[in-house]
Amino acid sequence: MKFSDTALVALVSLAGSVSALSPAGWRSQSIYQVLTDRFARTDGSTTATCNTGDQIYCGGSWQGIINKLDYIWISPIVENLSGNSGDGEAYHGYWAQNINAVNSNFGSESDLIALSVALHSRGMYLMVDIVTNHMGYLGCGTCVDYSVFTPFNSQSYYHPFCLIDYNNATSIKVCWEGDNTVSLPDLRTEDLNVLNTFETWISGLASKYSIDGLRVDSAQQVDNAFFPPFQTAAGGMHILGEVFNGDPAYTCPYQQYMSGVLNYPAYFWIIQAFESTSGSISNLVNGINTMKSTCSDTTLLGSFMENHDNARFPSLNSDLSLAKNAIAFTILQDGIPIIYYGQEQHYSGGGVPYDREALWLSGYSTSAPLYTFIASVNQIRNQAIYKDSGYLTYKAYPIYSDSHTIAMRKGNTGYQIIGVFSNLGASGSSYTLTLTSSETGFTASQSLVEVLSCTAYTTDSSGNLAVAMAGGLPRIFYPTAQLTGSGVCSSITATTTTTSSTACATVTSVAVTFDEKVTTTVGQTIKISGSIAAFGNWDTSAAVSLSASQYTSANPLWFVTLNLAPGAVIQYKYINVNSAGTVTWEADPNHTYTVPATCATAATCLRTLKCTPDASSLNRPRSLNFTLSTDVKMHSRRIVFKQTTVSKLHTIYGR
């Protein structure tokens, strides 16, 4: 069971006004999950005390999230019970008492609307974490005062009290989660009046806060027939249901009732494979193949390795190489990647409540090893999506395995990512692993890039790939031809320009011309918004206007020339601003461009250099997902880390 104080956020480009994002639209997103109370405070403090063992509110807020939008996402939003107990306070957001009001500990309705507006103005999507299974009461199950709940204020809305026996299927549906300290009255979601109330509620909630996706807490405890009409009432937006069970035969069938679920089966196999140097790779191999044949669509599942209900991975093993393998596998397997806040800082809290640390105590470091690592892996995923949309629906599968290694392929030939993952750990020896052409799909003498180390590889005359393994680190390969000009490993993939000069003067700026051909109507202006000050730092009000001086109906050209610092790496997108000031973002992903820094290139490009759109990284609003929890859980779409040429994954969950 999860608390509704979580939320997910995604940066994505929007065509026109914001609307619910379909399941298919969510495939290309990445999610960063955060507990609102533990992500950022309104005052911006990075020293405020937060003892996870106390299980009380620590001061995180929606305004705090707004202040850190270059980094994050959120948890459930509705009003929870007040008061402390042996189980702590409702800081997680999963003990709702009034689903029609927001949790004032996180801010006001206007604050939440401001957060939604701030997200969407950056091209992000908002996913909310919600609870439809139960309410929350400070007291025993047999002494509940049902009049305190809104709108379900009568005992007739609830099943009779009994604590769940998870060995009994009926008990899971009709008995109560929680305990007799904080009881969780179980709603009769099979009753039409309960369903109708929730349908009206979710329709209004989605409209009021411009929500794009939902994470549904305790989904397996809800009546199955509840979800199809509920998802329809939510505008058909994607749902990720929490079915806390590691058996594919139990979890996968829930896709008959909602579009997606959290991939708990894969979660358990990933942990088993990489939590130690003697982990079970074979269970992971067999499990991935089982999921492909059992689930109706693994590409719509939520892929994760940490959350607020499970001990953080580093609490099991602090080895950084093992963590990198587990994270990379999570991001590159089928489904929508979900990063749990603090994962990028290598937080190591154990089980609940110690896995709910205050992120501000990390100082929001953007140079932490796992922060930059996650950004790099997410970047290559987005490049693969940009180059071939078929990547999203291609089912990943194991191409090689041994007792310590699993190699995976995802993507059509010519656009495939080959990932090699090991559980040898940081002390693992150096060796060479040869993958055959029949395993990888690579051809003879094909040029490849290992994107984590930015090392150039070439297959042999038979197409075989000799992978240099060392230090237990993962390896991720992608065709060089699909990376040219992308900003990924620009030292070996950038387009170069040569001159006959043997020497040239040092340049301090490069004149870069940005061209955009797009048909517009009277009153519309094309602008460019991006990750550097010259582009407004993603603030659309400070975006740079392009000129239409050469615009014709046959050649609808908008352009602008800017002097930029050599070597600067830029994330940017074009926006269309109408006469009323309404902003429309172009489609995902972000463009990424590296300003030439070599002597010859700078000398040649002082006049004009055409920028080639690069979608390899997701540093910008277009692919960021955000999840919010209130008392109702909110989720958002994509995570984008504040780093050059990288996308952030931001999703927030609550518990």
XYZ file of C-alpha atoms in Angstrom:
655
model
C 0.000 0.000 0.000
C 1.246 3.494 -0.702
C 0.649 6.848 0.813
C -0.899 9.533 -1.366
C 1.797 12.062 -0.807
C 3.634 11.162 -3.978
C 3.664 12.762 -7.370
C 5.202 12.264 -10.786
C 6.125 14.946 -13.260
C 7.187 14.786 -16.866
C 8.552 17.332 -19.265
C 7.039 16.908 -22.677
C 6.176 19.043 -25.620
C 2.573 19.985 -25.893
C 0.552 20.585 -29.015
C -1.925 23.248 -28.002
C -3.607 23.102 -24.629
C -2.625 20.532 -22.058
C -4.718 17.373 -22.030
C -4.590 13.891 -20.537
C -1.785 11.819 -21.977
C -2.771 8.480 -23.475
C -1.089 5.210 -22.515
C 0.764 5.241 -25.850
C 1.957 8.774 -25.152
C 3.386 7.726 -21.805
C 5.658 5.078 -23.346
C 8.253 7.680 -24.278
C 8.255 9.278 -20.838
C 10.468 8.822 -17.813
C 9.222 9.367 -14.279
C 10.841 10.733 -11.135
C 8.932 9.779 -7.997
C 9.000 12.007 -4.946
C 7.290 12.440 -1.624
C 6.141 16.052 -1.510
C 6.914 16.380 2.190
C 10.501 15.234 1.674
C 11.545 16.876 -1.594
C 11.885 20.629 -1.068
C 10.782 23.228 1.460
C 9.276 26.599 0.566
C 12.120 28.350 2.405
C 14.729 26.525 0.310
C 16.561 25.209 3.373
C 19.113 22.439 2.850
C 19.751 21.990 6.576
C 16.277 21.736 8.134
C 16.069 18.665 10.373
C 14.051 15.665 9.183
C 14.326 12.462 11.209
C 12.682 9.728 9.124
C 12.132 7.595 12.202
C 9.816 10.238 13.678
C 7.357 9.774 10.760
C 6.106 13.361 10.977
C 5.772 16.244 8.510
C 9.134 17.790 7.622
C 7.927 20.808 5.681
C 8.148 19.887 1.999
C 5.610 21.759 -0.135
C 4.289 22.298 -3.658
C 5.959 25.718 -3.749
C 9.202 23.987 -2.820
C 8.726 21.748 -5.837
C 8.087 24.759 -8.072
C 11.354 26.213 -6.832
C 13.168 23.027 -7.831
C 11.476 22.229 -11.142
C 14.865 21.901 -12.782
C 15.351 18.848 -10.588
C 12.007 17.058 -9.653
C 8.237 15.694 -9.155
C 5.470 14.908 -6.333
C 3.003 12.722 -4.208
C -0.771 12.501 -3.217
C -2.547 15.799 -2.756
C -5.801 15.379 -0.827
C -6.607 16.249 2.761
C -5.418 13.550 5.170
C -6.181 12.832 8.792
C -4.599 15.138 11.365
C -2.618 14.034 14.388
C 0.313 11.832 15.320
C 0.144 8.144 16.153
C 2.268 5.080 16.694
C 2.389 4.903 12.895
C 3.370 8.569 12.594
C 1.619 11.432 10.794
C 0.041 11.360 7.336
C 3.025 13.133 5.702
C 2.975 10.517 2.941
C -0.557 11.398 1.864
C -2.193 7.943 1.912
C -4.591 8.433 4.806
C -7.297 10.532 3.144
C -10.268 11.964 5.009
C -11.542 14.507 2.489
C -10.879 13.798 -1.178
C -12.476 17.120 -2.150
C -9.856 19.220 -0.349
C -6.088 19.440 -0.747
C -3.547 18.709 1.971
C -2.849 22.118 3.541
C 0.500 20.883 4.842
C 1.734 21.065 1.249
C 0.011 24.312 0.314
C -3.261 25.647 -1.038
C -5.323 24.841 -4.128
C -3.770 27.881 -5.793
C -0.303 26.538 -4.981
C -1.152 23.236 -6.630
C -2.587 25.003 -9.664
C 0.560 27.142 -9.806
C 2.664 23.970 -9.777
C 0.623 22.489 -12.613
C 0.917 25.700 -14.623
C 4.666 25.865 -13.980
C 5.066 22.274 -15.162
C 2.997 22.654 -18.291
C 4.636 25.964 -19.176
C 7.867 23.987 -19.335
C 6.296 21.326 -21.520
C 6.017 18.812 -18.679
C 3.274 16.350 -17.845
C 1.754 15.879 -14.414
C 0.970 12.443 -13.010
C -0.919 12.263 -9.734
C -0.876 9.530 -7.129
C -4.385 8.707 -5.895
C -6.054 6.290 -3.484
C -9.450 4.808 -4.329
C -9.336 1.794 -2.022
C -9.665 3.303 1.433
C -9.783 6.318 3.719
C -7.730 6.829 6.895
C -8.799 6.961 10.556
C -6.733 7.594 13.666
C -8.050 4.726 15.777
C -9.056 1.092 15.733
C -11.049 -0.582 12.999
C -14.080 -1.179 15.205
C -14.267 2.383 16.566
C -14.301 4.436 13.356
C -16.403 7.606 13.287
C -17.438 7.533 9.637
C -18.904 11.055 9.780
C -15.382 12.544 9.605
C -14.980 11.436 5.985
C -15.888 13.418 2.867
C -17.756 12.413 0.763
C -18.026 8.822 2.026
C -19.437 9.761 5.435
C -21.526 6.681 6.251
C -20.596 3.131 7.254
C -22.683 1.896 4.320
C -19.885 2.928 1.951
C -17.426 0.514 3.578
C -16.809 -3.188 4.011
C -17.112 -4.533 7.563
C -13.838 -4.409 9.482
C -11.414 -7.284 9.021
C -7.660 -7.160 8.390
C -6.489 -8.595 5.054
C -5.312 -12.169 4.777
C -3.117 -12.068 1.663
C -3.478 -15.814 1.220
C -7.178 -15.319 0.568
C -8.255 -13.641 -2.697
C -11.618 -12.544 -1.319
C -10.026 -11.063 1.774
C -7.729 -8.909 -0.390
C -10.778 -7.287 -1.966
C -13.116 -6.844 1.032
C -10.918 -6.586 4.126
C -8.866 -3.643 5.369
C -5.251 -2.640 4.952
C -3.492 -0.945 7.849
C -3.805 -1.886 11.511
C -5.648 -0.892 14.672
C -3.430 2.142 15.261
C -4.350 3.873 12.026
C -7.203 1.939 10.441
C -7.923 2.210 6.725
C -11.676 1.772 6.162
C -12.086 -0.215 2.957
C -14.446 1.326 0.405
C -17.055 -0.795 -1.393
C -15.661 0.000 -4.838
C -17.951 -2.661 -6.301
C -20.960 -0.458 -5.440
C -22.265 1.848 -8.161
C -22.674 4.841 -5.854
C -19.008 4.649 -4.831
C -17.899 4.306 -8.453
C -20.101 7.191 -9.587
C -18.691 9.447 -6.880
C -15.131 8.613 -7.850
C -15.909 9.138 -11.556
C -17.218 12.630 -10.870
C -14.293 13.348 -8.563
C -11.506 12.252 -10.933
C -13.056 14.093 -13.859
C -13.129 17.310 -11.837
C -9.670 16.775 -10.342
C -8.077 16.144 -13.746
C -9.734 19.238 -15.193
C -8.989 21.567 -12.298
C -5.301 20.699 -11.996
C -4.634 19.700 -15.643
C -3.516 16.203 -14.700
C -2.019 13.996 -17.423
C -1.639 10.584 -15.784
C -2.462 8.613 -12.638
C -0.713 6.268 -10.292
C -3.324 4.307 -8.355
C -2.381 3.095 -4.899
C -3.517 -0.314 -3.618
C -4.983 -1.282 -6.990
C -5.188 -5.000 -6.239
C -7.427 -4.292 -3.235
C -9.990 -2.458 -5.418
C -12.783 -4.236 -7.275
C -11.432 -5.045 -10.747
C -14.574 -3.849 -12.549
C -14.085 -0.400 -10.975
C -11.165 0.558 -13.208
C -12.418 0.566 -16.839
C -15.179 3.165 -16.233
C -12.928 5.071 -13.829
C -10.180 5.355 -16.456
C -12.766 6.496 -18.995
C -13.983 9.170 -16.562
C -10.350 10.274 -16.227
C -10.297 11.038 -19.938
C -8.535 7.824 -20.884
C -5.224 9.008 -19.414
C -2.639 6.354 -18.567
C -2.951 4.588 -15.233
C -0.145 2.838 -13.381
C -1.752 0.634 -10.747
C 0.118 -0.624 -7.705
C -0.175 -4.414 -7.611
C 2.357 -5.373 -4.960
C 3.000 -8.957 -6.078
C 5.989 -10.616 -7.751
C 4.102 -13.283 -9.673
C 3.503 -12.345 -13.352
C 0.490 -14.687 -13.430
C -1.071 -12.541 -10.679
C 0.113 -9.076 -11.753
C -0.184 -9.137 -15.562
C -3.959 -9.821 -15.741
C -4.610 -6.420 -14.157
C -3.851 -4.925 -17.572
C -7.294 -6.216 -18.557
C -8.752 -3.523 -16.282
C -6.258 -0.636 -16.464
C -3.626 0.313 -19.034
C -0.567 -0.259 -16.858
C 0.744 -1.512 -13.531
C 4.003 -1.182 -11.640
C 6.340 -3.965 -12.734
C 6.800 -5.598 -9.340
C 7.796 -8.996 -10.797
C 10.784 -7.436 -12.591
C 11.566 -5.358 -9.488
C 12.118 -8.501 -7.419
C 14.223 -10.170 -10.134
C 16.394 -7.074 -10.612
C 17.048 -6.869 -6.870
C 17.831 -10.600 -6.715
C 20.225 -10.304 -9.663
C 22.242 -7.271 -8.584
C 22.020 -7.039 -4.782
C 25.185 -9.130 -4.417
C 27.993 -10.656 -6.459
C 26.254 -14.017 -6.083
C 22.865 -12.749 -7.250
C 20.664 -14.807 -9.533
C 21.040 -13.707 -13.145
C 19.133 -16.779 -14.293
C 15.988 -15.725 -12.407
C 16.144 -12.367 -14.163
C 16.590 -13.955 -17.603
C 13.718 -16.373 -17.076
C 11.544 -13.673 -15.544
C 11.937 -11.220 -18.430
C 10.943 -13.932 -20.900
C 7.963 -14.880 -18.717
C 6.738 -11.274 -18.531
C 6.863 -10.944 -22.318
C 4.628 -13.956 -22.763
C 2.292 -13.255 -19.828
C 1.593 -9.493 -19.836
C -0.509 -8.023 -22.625
C 1.912 -5.086 -23.049
C 5.147 -4.829 -21.047
C 5.924 -1.461 -22.680
C 3.142 0.194 -20.643
C 4.382 -1.029 -17.251
C 6.156 1.156 -14.700
C 9.800 0.040 -14.433
C 11.465 0.776 -11.071
C 13.982 -0.513 -8.531
C 13.229 1.772 -5.572
C 10.121 3.388 -4.101
C 8.664 4.558 -0.799
C 7.338 1.101 0.124
C 10.564 -0.859 -0.320
C 14.059 -0.592 1.138
C 16.431 1.412 -1.024
C 18.891 -0.619 -3.078
C 22.041 0.761 -1.347
C 20.652 -0.434 2.002
C 21.159 -3.953 0.624
C 24.595 -3.306 -0.885
C 26.516 -0.021 -1.070
C 28.568 -1.087 -4.118
C 28.209 1.703 -6.711
C 28.822 -0.581 -9.695
C 25.988 -2.887 -8.656
C 23.691 0.136 -8.298
C 24.616 1.369 -11.772
C 23.820 -1.998 -13.334
C 20.458 -2.224 -11.595
C 19.529 1.351 -12.532
C 20.580 1.001 -16.168
C 18.648 -2.256 -16.487
C 15.552 -0.591 -15.025
C 15.717 2.318 -17.481
C 16.426 0.221 -20.575
C 14.045 -2.692 -20.090
C 10.474 -2.473 -21.399
C 8.219 0.090 -19.804
C 8.238 3.614 -18.409
C 11.332 4.214 -16.234
C 10.643 5.479 -12.726
C 13.397 6.975 -10.587
C 12.572 7.415 -6.901
C 13.750 10.728 -5.463
C 17.097 10.343 -3.670
C 18.049 7.370 -5.824
C 20.228 9.748 -7.836
C 21.998 10.741 -4.591
C 22.624 7.087 -3.608
C 20.376 7.399 -0.547
C 20.487 4.213 1.491
C 17.452 4.180 3.796
C 16.082 0.755 4.708
C 12.424 -0.205 4.933
C 9.562 2.171 5.794
C 9.911 4.859 7.113
C 13.683 5.089 6.592
C 13.395 5.108 2.799
C 11.701 8.528 2.935
C 14.627 10.815 3.609
C 14.636 14.581 3.072
C 16.244 15.303 -0.282
C 17.216 18.834 0.695
C 19.886 17.397 2.985
C 21.771 16.303 -0.155
C 22.037 19.894 -1.328
C 20.474 18.746 -4.626
C 23.883 17.854 -6.011
C 23.856 17.655 -9.804
C 27.382 16.248 -9.875
C 26.659 13.168 -7.762
C 27.836 9.993 -9.570
C 24.367 8.481 -9.900
C 22.773 11.792 -10.907
C 25.047 12.087 -13.935
C 24.822 8.348 -14.610
C 21.011 8.299 -14.667
C 21.029 11.343 -16.911
C 23.348 9.597 -19.369
C 21.301 6.399 -19.515
C 18.066 8.336 -19.897
C 19.716 10.368 -22.632
C 20.561 7.353 -24.794
C 17.054 5.977 -24.295
C 15.632 9.218 -25.582
C 18.022 9.276 -28.512
C 16.891 5.777 -29.465
C 13.250 6.906 -29.291
C 14.029 9.990 -31.364
C 15.733 7.955 -34.082
C 13.126 5.190 -34.253
C 9.696 5.390 -32.618
C 9.530 1.606 -32.969
C 11.960 1.422 -30.051
C 9.044 2.062 -27.699
C 7.054 -1.020 -28.681
C 9.996 -3.322 -29.430
C 10.032 -5.975 -26.693
C 13.445 -6.163 -25.008
C 14.891 -9.633 -24.545
C 18.032 -11.354 -23.214
C 20.565 -12.185 -25.940
C 23.263 -13.627 -23.674
C 23.680 -14.649 -20.064
C 26.072 -16.412 -17.740
C 26.302 -16.659 -13.954
C 27.299 -12.978 -13.614
C 26.141 -11.323 -16.841
C 22.987 -10.567 -18.783
C 23.013 -8.817 -22.166
C 19.797 -7.308 -23.506
C 18.643 -6.020 -26.870
C 15.927 -3.419 -27.402
C 15.268 -1.762 -30.755
C 15.038 -2.554 -34.448
C 18.154 -3.393 -36.440
C 20.208 -0.287 -37.085
C 18.694 1.459 -34.066
C 19.124 -1.139 -31.326
C 20.537 -0.562 -27.866
C 22.625 -3.443 -26.585
C 23.092 -3.371 -22.823
C 25.540 -5.592 -20.962
C 24.901 -5.825 -17.215
C 27.061 -7.498 -14.572
C 26.811 -8.326 -10.855
C 30.565 -8.696 -10.286
C 30.667 -5.398 -8.404
C 33.337 -2.702 -8.278
C 36.057 -5.258 -7.500
C 35.241 -7.239 -10.638
C 38.235 -8.091 -12.817
C 38.844 -6.908 -16.373
C 37.933 -9.314 -19.152
C 36.550 -9.421 -22.671
C 33.073 -10.713 -23.447
C 32.353 -11.488 -27.095
C 28.792 -11.076 -28.358
C 28.049 -12.525 -31.784
C 26.363 -10.731 -34.662
C 23.417 -13.118 -34.398
C 22.961 -12.042 -30.771
C 23.316 -8.270 -31.189
C 22.100 -7.716 -34.754
C 25.194 -5.614 -35.473
C 26.854 -6.036 -38.862
C 30.435 -6.532 -40.042
C 32.813 -3.650 -39.266
C 29.982 -1.569 -37.809
C 30.970 1.540 -35.878
C 29.486 1.691 -32.360
C 29.755 3.864 -29.278
C 29.767 2.597 -25.705
C 27.876 5.592 -24.365
C 28.723 5.355 -20.652
C 32.477 5.589 -21.184
C 32.231 7.316 -24.593
C 34.460 4.669 -26.147
C 34.445 3.931 -29.891
C 34.044 0.274 -30.896
C 34.030 -1.506 -34.251
C 32.685 -4.996 -34.770
C 34.929 -7.515 -36.510
C 34.560 -8.833 -40.060
C 31.848 -11.218 -38.859
C 29.939 -8.566 -36.917
C 31.037 -9.860 -33.527
C 31.479 -7.353 -30.701
C 34.344 -7.720 -28.204
C 33.113 -5.978 -25.035
C 35.802 -4.800 -22.604
C 34.367 -5.345 -19.120
C 36.006 -3.857 -16.013
C 35.119 -2.802 -12.493
C 31.747 -4.514 -12.729
C 30.347 -1.583 -14.730
C 27.542 -1.892 -17.287
C 28.140 -1.249 -20.987
C 25.601 0.307 -23.363
C 26.169 0.232 -27.131
C 24.478 2.223 -29.871
C 25.316 2.681 -33.584
C 27.621 5.666 -34.177
C 25.659 6.596 -37.302
C 22.622 7.375 -35.130
C 24.595 9.627 -32.771
C 26.234 12.070 -35.147
C 25.566 15.600 -33.979
C 23.401 14.359 -31.120
C 25.477 15.648 -28.236
C 25.884 12.108 -26.904
C 29.627 11.482 -26.471
C 30.254 14.543 -28.609
C 34.017 14.004 -28.427
C 33.624 11.118 -30.868
C 30.219 11.750 -32.486
C 30.295 15.483 -33.245
C 30.354 16.673 -36.855
C 33.717 18.344 -37.514
C 34.790 21.050 -39.955
C 38.329 21.359 -41.318
C 40.252 24.263 -42.834
C 43.583 24.613 -44.587
C 44.926 26.797 -41.798
C 47.473 25.295 -39.446
C 46.686 27.769 -36.687
C 43.988 30.250 -35.795
C 43.168 32.764 -33.145
C 41.248 31.786 -30.043
C 37.583 32.632 -30.440
C 35.303 33.771 -27.646
C 31.986 33.270 -29.399
C 30.421 31.455 -32.334
C 27.571 32.869 -34.401
C 24.966 30.135 -34.550
C 21.882 30.407 -36.744
C 18.752 28.524 -35.735
C 16.309 27.868 -38.582
C 12.758 26.616 -38.131
C 10.406 26.070 -41.061
C 6.835 26.149 -39.797
C 3.623 27.560 -41.216
C 2.079 30.164 -38.910
C -0.901 32.489 -38.921
C -1.174 36.203 -38.219
C -0.430 36.957 -34.567
C 1.786 33.904 -34.009
C 5.492 34.189 -33.232
C 8.062 31.390 -33.199
C 10.527 31.561 -30.326
C 13.315 29.383 -28.990
C 13.490 28.372 -25.326
C 16.327 26.424 -23.797
C 18.659 25.453 -21.005
C 21.020 28.463 -21.030
C 20.553 32.109 -20.107
C 20.709 33.202 -23.759
C 17.591 31.087 -24.354
C 15.814 32.163 -21.158
C 16.644 29.106 -19.018
C 13.376 27.457 -20.121
C 11.367 30.490 -19.006
C 9.000 31.061 -21.931
C 8.596 34.735 -21.024
C 12.330 35.153 -21.680
C 12.444 33.019 -24.831
C 14.163 34.464 -27.924
C 11.963 35.504 -30.853
C 12.874 34.316 -34.331
C 12.653 36.587 -37.364
C 10.094 36.055 -40.134
C 11.773 38.543 -42.497
C 12.373 35.820 -45.087
C 9.065 34.022 -44.523
C 7.001 33.077 -47.581
C 4.180 30.600 -48.051
C 6.520 28.419 -50.098
C 9.388 28.776 -47.620
C 7.937 29.471 -44.124
C 11.331 30.211 -42.558
C 11.814 31.615 -39.064
C 15.418 32.200 -37.958
C 17.679 33.871 -35.431
C 21.462 34.160 -35.070
C 22.985 34.190 -31.602
C 26.569 34.490 -30.406
C 27.248 31.529 -28.126
C 30.220 30.345 -26.085
C 32.424 27.717 -27.818
C 31.859 24.236 -26.408
C 28.545 25.104 -24.776
C 26.045 22.250 -24.802
C 22.477 23.452 -25.268
C 19.086 21.857 -24.783
C 16.324 23.712 -26.617
C 12.879 23.604 -28.191
C 10.863 25.875 -30.437
C 7.625 27.335 -29.128
C 4.706 29.027 -30.894
C 3.302 32.017 -28.997
C -0.008 33.475 -30.181
C -1.257 37.037 -29.744
C -2.895 36.105 -26.417
C 0.421 34.793 -25.082
C -0.583 31.126 -25.185
C 2.478 28.913 -25.592
C 2.561 25.720 -27.659
C 5.686 23.545 -27.381
C 6.994 21.507 -30.279
C 6.964 17.729 -29.952
C 9.509 15.675 -27.995
C 12.328 15.237 -27.594
C 14.490 18.246 -26.810
C 17.048 19.326 -29.366
C 20.627 19.138 -28.106
C 23.455 21.079 -29.728
C 27.149 21.476 -28.912
C 28.621 24.785 -30.043
C 31.894 24.070 -31.962
C 34.907 24.455 -29.722
C 37.828 23.372 -31.922
C 40.091 25.970 -33.464
C 39.146 25.157 -37.063
C 35.425 24.885 -36.409
C 35.343 28.133 -34.517
C 37.205 29.931 -37.255
C 34.893 28.562 -39.883
C 31.704 29.160 -37.913
C 32.157 32.721 -36.765
C 29.749 33.677 -39.522
C 26.943 31.128 -39.648
C 26.538 27.568 -38.476
C 23.298 25.679 -38.942
C 22.178 23.840 -35.835
C 20.999 20.266 -36.318
C 18.193 19.263 -33.948
C 19.408 16.706 -31.493
C 17.001 14.707 -29.453
C 19.421 12.556 -27.600
C 19.004 14.095 -24.239
C 16.042 15.097 -22.191
C 17.262 18.069 -20.300
C 14.320 20.133 -21.201
C 10.620 20.323 -20.521
C 9.651 18.133 -23.296
C 10.255 14.840 -21.701
C 9.843 15.310 -18.017
C 7.222 13.600 -15.996
C 6.075 14.679 -12.610
C 4.076 12.756 -10.050
C 2.305 14.391 -7.144
C 0.856 12.969 -4.025
C -1.619 14.751 -1.893
C -4.067 12.558 -0.211
C -4.799 11.602 -3.570
C -1.732 10.485 -5.379
C -0.383 12.400 -8.278
C 2.173 11.386 -10.817
C 3.923 13.159 -13.598
C 5.671 12.028 -16.627
C 9.262 12.554 -17.200
C 12.457 13.092 -15.364
C 14.962 15.516 -16.650
C 18.144 16.073 -14.720
C 19.586 19.537 -14.660
C 22.606 18.712 -16.726
C 23.807 19.468 -20.189
C 22.571 17.089 -22.819
C 20.537 15.106 -20.386
C 16.900 14.590 -19.640
C 15.430 14.615 -16.192
C 13.144 11.969 -14.922
C 10.781 13.324 -12.336
C 7.965 11.449 -10.769
C 6.544 11.729 -7.339
C 4.835 9.054 -5.330
C 3.516 9.067 -1.814
C 2.892 6.561 0.832
